[in-house]
Coordinates of C-alpha atoms in Angstrom, one line a residue:
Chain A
X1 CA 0.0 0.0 0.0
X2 CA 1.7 3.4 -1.1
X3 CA -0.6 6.0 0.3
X4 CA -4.0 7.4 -0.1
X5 CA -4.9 7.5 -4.0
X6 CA -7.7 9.7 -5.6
X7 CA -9.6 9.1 -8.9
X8 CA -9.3 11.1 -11.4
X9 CA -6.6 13.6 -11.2
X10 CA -8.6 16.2 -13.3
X11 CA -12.3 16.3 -14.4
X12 CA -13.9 19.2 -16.6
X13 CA -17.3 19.4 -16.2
X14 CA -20.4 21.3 -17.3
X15 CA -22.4 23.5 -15.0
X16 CA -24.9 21.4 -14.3
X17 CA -23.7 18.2 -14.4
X18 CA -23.2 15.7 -11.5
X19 CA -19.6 14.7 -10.8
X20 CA -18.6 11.6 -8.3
X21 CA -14.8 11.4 -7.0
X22 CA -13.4 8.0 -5.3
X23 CA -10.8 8.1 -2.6
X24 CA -9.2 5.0 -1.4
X25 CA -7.3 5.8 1.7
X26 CA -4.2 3.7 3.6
X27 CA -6.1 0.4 4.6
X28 CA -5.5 0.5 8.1
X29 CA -6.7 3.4 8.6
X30 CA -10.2 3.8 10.2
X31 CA -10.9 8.2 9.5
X32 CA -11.0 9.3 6.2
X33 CA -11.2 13.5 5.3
X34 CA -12.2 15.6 2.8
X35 CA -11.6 18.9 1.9
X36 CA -11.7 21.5 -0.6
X37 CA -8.9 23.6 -1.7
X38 CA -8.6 26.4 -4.2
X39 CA -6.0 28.0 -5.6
X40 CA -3.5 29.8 -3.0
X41 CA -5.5 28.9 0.1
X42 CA -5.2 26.5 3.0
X43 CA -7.5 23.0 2.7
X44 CA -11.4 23.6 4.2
X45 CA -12.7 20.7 5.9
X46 CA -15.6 19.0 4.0
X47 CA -16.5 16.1 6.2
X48 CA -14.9 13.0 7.6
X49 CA -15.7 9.9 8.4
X50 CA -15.1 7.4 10.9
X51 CA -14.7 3.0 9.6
X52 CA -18.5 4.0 7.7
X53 CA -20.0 6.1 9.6
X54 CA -20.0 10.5 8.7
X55 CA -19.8 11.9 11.8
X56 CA -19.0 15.5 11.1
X57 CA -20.1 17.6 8.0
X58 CA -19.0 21.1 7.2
X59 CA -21.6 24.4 7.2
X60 CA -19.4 24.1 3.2
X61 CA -20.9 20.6 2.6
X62 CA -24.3 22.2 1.2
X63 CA -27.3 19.5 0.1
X64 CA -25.8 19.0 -3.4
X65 CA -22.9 17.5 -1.5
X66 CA -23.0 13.9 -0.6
X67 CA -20.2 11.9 1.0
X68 CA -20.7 8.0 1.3
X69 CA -17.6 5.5 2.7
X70 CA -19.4 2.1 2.2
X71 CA -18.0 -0.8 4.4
X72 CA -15.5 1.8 5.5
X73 CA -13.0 1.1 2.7
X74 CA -12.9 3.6 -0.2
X75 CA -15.0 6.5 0.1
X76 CA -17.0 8.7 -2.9
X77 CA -17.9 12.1 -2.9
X78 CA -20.5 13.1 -5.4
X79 CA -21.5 16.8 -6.6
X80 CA -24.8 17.3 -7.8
X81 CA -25.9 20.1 -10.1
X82 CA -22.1 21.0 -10.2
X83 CA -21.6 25.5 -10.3
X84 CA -18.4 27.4 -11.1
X85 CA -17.9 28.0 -7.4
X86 CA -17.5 24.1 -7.1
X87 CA -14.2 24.4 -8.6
X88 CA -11.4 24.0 -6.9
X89 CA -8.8 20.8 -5.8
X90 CA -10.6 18.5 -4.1
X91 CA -8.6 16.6 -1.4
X92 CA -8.9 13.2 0.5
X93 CA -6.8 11.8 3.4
X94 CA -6.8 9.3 5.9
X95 CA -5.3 8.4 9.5
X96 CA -5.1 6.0 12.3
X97 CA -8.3 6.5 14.8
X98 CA -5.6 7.3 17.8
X99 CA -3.2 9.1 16.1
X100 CA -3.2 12.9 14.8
X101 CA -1.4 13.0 11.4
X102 CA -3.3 12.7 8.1
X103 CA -1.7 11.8 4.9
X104 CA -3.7 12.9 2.1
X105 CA -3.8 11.9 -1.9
X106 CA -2.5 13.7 -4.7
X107 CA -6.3 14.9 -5.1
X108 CA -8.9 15.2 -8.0
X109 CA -8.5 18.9 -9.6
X110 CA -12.3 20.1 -10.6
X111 CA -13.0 22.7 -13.4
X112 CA -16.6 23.5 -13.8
X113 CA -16.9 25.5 -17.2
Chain B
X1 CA -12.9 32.3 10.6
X2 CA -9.1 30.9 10.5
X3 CA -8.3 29.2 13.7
X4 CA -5.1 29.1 12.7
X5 CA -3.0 32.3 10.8
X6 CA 0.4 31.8 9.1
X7 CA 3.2 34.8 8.1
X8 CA 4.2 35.6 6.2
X9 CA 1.9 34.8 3.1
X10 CA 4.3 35.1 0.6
X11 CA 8.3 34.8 1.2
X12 CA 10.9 35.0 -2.2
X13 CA 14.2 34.7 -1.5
X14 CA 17.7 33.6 -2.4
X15 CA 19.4 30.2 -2.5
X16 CA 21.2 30.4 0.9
X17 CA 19.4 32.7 3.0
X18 CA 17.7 31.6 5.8
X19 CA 13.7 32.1 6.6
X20 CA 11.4 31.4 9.4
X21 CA 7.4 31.3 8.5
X22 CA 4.8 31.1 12.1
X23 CA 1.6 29.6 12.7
X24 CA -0.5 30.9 15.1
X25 CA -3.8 30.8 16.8
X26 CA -5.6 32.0 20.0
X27 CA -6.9 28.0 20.5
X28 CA -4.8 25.3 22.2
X29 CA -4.0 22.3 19.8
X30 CA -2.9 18.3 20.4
X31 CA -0.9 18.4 17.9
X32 CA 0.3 20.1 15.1
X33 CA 1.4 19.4 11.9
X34 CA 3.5 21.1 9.0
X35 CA 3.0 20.0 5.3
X36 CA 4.6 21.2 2.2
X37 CA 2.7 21.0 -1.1
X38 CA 3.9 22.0 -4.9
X39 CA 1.6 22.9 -8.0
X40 CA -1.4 20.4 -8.2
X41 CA -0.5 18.0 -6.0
X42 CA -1.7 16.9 -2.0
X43 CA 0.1 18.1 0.9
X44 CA 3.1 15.8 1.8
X45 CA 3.6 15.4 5.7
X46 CA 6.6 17.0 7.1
X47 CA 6.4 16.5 11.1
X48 CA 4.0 16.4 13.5
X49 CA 4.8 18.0 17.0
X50 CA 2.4 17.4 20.3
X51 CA 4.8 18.7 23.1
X52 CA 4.6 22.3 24.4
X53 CA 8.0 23.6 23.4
X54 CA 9.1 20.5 21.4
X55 CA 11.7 21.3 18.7
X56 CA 12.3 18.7 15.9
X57 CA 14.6 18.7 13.2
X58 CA 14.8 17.3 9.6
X59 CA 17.4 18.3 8.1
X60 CA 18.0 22.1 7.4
X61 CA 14.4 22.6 8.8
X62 CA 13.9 23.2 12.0
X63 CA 9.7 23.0 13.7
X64 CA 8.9 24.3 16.8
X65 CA 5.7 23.8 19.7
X66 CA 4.9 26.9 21.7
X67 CA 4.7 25.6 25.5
X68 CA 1.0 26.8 25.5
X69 CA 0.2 24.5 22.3
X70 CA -1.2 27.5 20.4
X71 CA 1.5 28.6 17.4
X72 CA 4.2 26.9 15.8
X73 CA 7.2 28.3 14.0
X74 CA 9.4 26.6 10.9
X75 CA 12.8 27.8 9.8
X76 CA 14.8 27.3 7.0
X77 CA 18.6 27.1 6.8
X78 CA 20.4 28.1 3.6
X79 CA 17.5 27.5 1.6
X80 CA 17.7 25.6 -1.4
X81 CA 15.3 25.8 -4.7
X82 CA 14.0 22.7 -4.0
X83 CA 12.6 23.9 -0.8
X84 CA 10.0 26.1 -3.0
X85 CA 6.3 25.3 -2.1
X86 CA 3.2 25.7 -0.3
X87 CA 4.1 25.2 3.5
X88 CA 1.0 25.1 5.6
X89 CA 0.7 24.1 9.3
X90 CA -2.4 22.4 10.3
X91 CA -3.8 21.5 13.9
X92 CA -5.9 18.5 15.9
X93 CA -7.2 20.3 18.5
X94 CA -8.9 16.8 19.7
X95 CA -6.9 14.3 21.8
X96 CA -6.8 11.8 19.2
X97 CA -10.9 11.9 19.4
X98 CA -11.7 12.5 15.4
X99 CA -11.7 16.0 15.2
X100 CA -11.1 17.8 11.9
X101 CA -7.4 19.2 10.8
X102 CA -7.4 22.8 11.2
X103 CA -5.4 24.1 8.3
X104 CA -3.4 27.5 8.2
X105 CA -4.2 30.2 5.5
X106 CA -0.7 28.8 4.1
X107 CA 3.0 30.5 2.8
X108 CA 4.1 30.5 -0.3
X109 CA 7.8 29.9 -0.2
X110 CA 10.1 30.8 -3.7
X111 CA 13.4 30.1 -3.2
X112 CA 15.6 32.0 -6.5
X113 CA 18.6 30.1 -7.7

């Protein structure tokens, strides 16, 4: 296992169109993270998640934001009804439950044109 | 609001000289982590510090705790071009309890050949 991976790299979409990102995090690791980064800012917190269950969502995570980790393995995140303001770099990582560093994938660039 | 403010926000400077970029916050942190990202790619850990006042080294870089738990500080010796990058600090402010990563507004580091 070399690390958290994120599919795809890069995804142009229409406005309007729904887009759904897959993250498969470090396989020990129960917490997976998402979080939204655009250009020269620090990562925003999405949500995370905890083996399957989401037990903390953002105030950013609005309803055309959904988040699933099924069997607490890989995790999606799908964007409904996608707007130029969803663009941005997209970011996924992972840790151990009782430790405090998260490693995070080479995220999924979005461009909604 | 930014829990957690780094400075300077942008730093250029030249092969050899020596720079120190802080991380601070009015909240108390676990732990605290420094990352270092390039150009469409995730944030690669650096080092994670949870001591009040620990110092840890990596090579020419240099992290430092604050004994309160509440800013963090990075320096730089004889920086190299390949040191150029996002750095951004980011904080658990949960004892290893699931908490988000708090993630700093980020410095932009150019190091000139």
């Amino acid at each position: 296992d070399t690390g958290v991976s994120q599919d795809p790299r890069h995804k142009i979409t229409k406005r309007g169109q729904n887009v759904t990102f897959r993250c498969d995090p470090i396989s020990e690791h129960n917490r997976l993270y998402w979080y939204r980064q655009t250009l020269g800012q620090g990562p925003e917190f999405l949500t995370y998640f905890q083996n399957e269950a989401q037990l903390e969502k953002s105030r950013l995570l609005s309803d055309r934001f959904s988040a699933e980790r099924p069997k607490g393995s890989f995790s999606t995140l799908e964007i409904q009804r996608t707007e130029q303001g969803d663009s941005a770099m997209y970011l996924c990582a992972s840790s151990l439950r009782l430790t405090t560093e998260a490693f995070f994938g080479q995220g999924t660039r979005l461009t909604v044109v | 609001t930014q829990l957690l403010e780094q400075s300077p926000q942008f730093l250029s400077i030249q092969e050899g000289e020596n720079l120190t970029v802080y991380c601070n916050s009015s909240s108390v942190f676990s732990s605290l982590q420094w990352y270092r990202q390039e150009p469409g790619e995730g944030p690669v850990l650096l080092v994670t510090v949870v001591t009040g006042g620990e110092v840890k080294k990596l090579k020419r870089l240099t992290f430092q705790f604050g004994d309160a738990r509440k800013d963090s500080s990075l320096h730089i010796t004889a920086a190299q071009p390949g040191d150029t990058g996002l750095y951004l600090c980011a904080g658990a402010r949960g004892f290893g309890t699931g908490n988000q990563f708090y993630f700093g507004t980020g410095t932009s580091l150019t190091v000139i050949p």
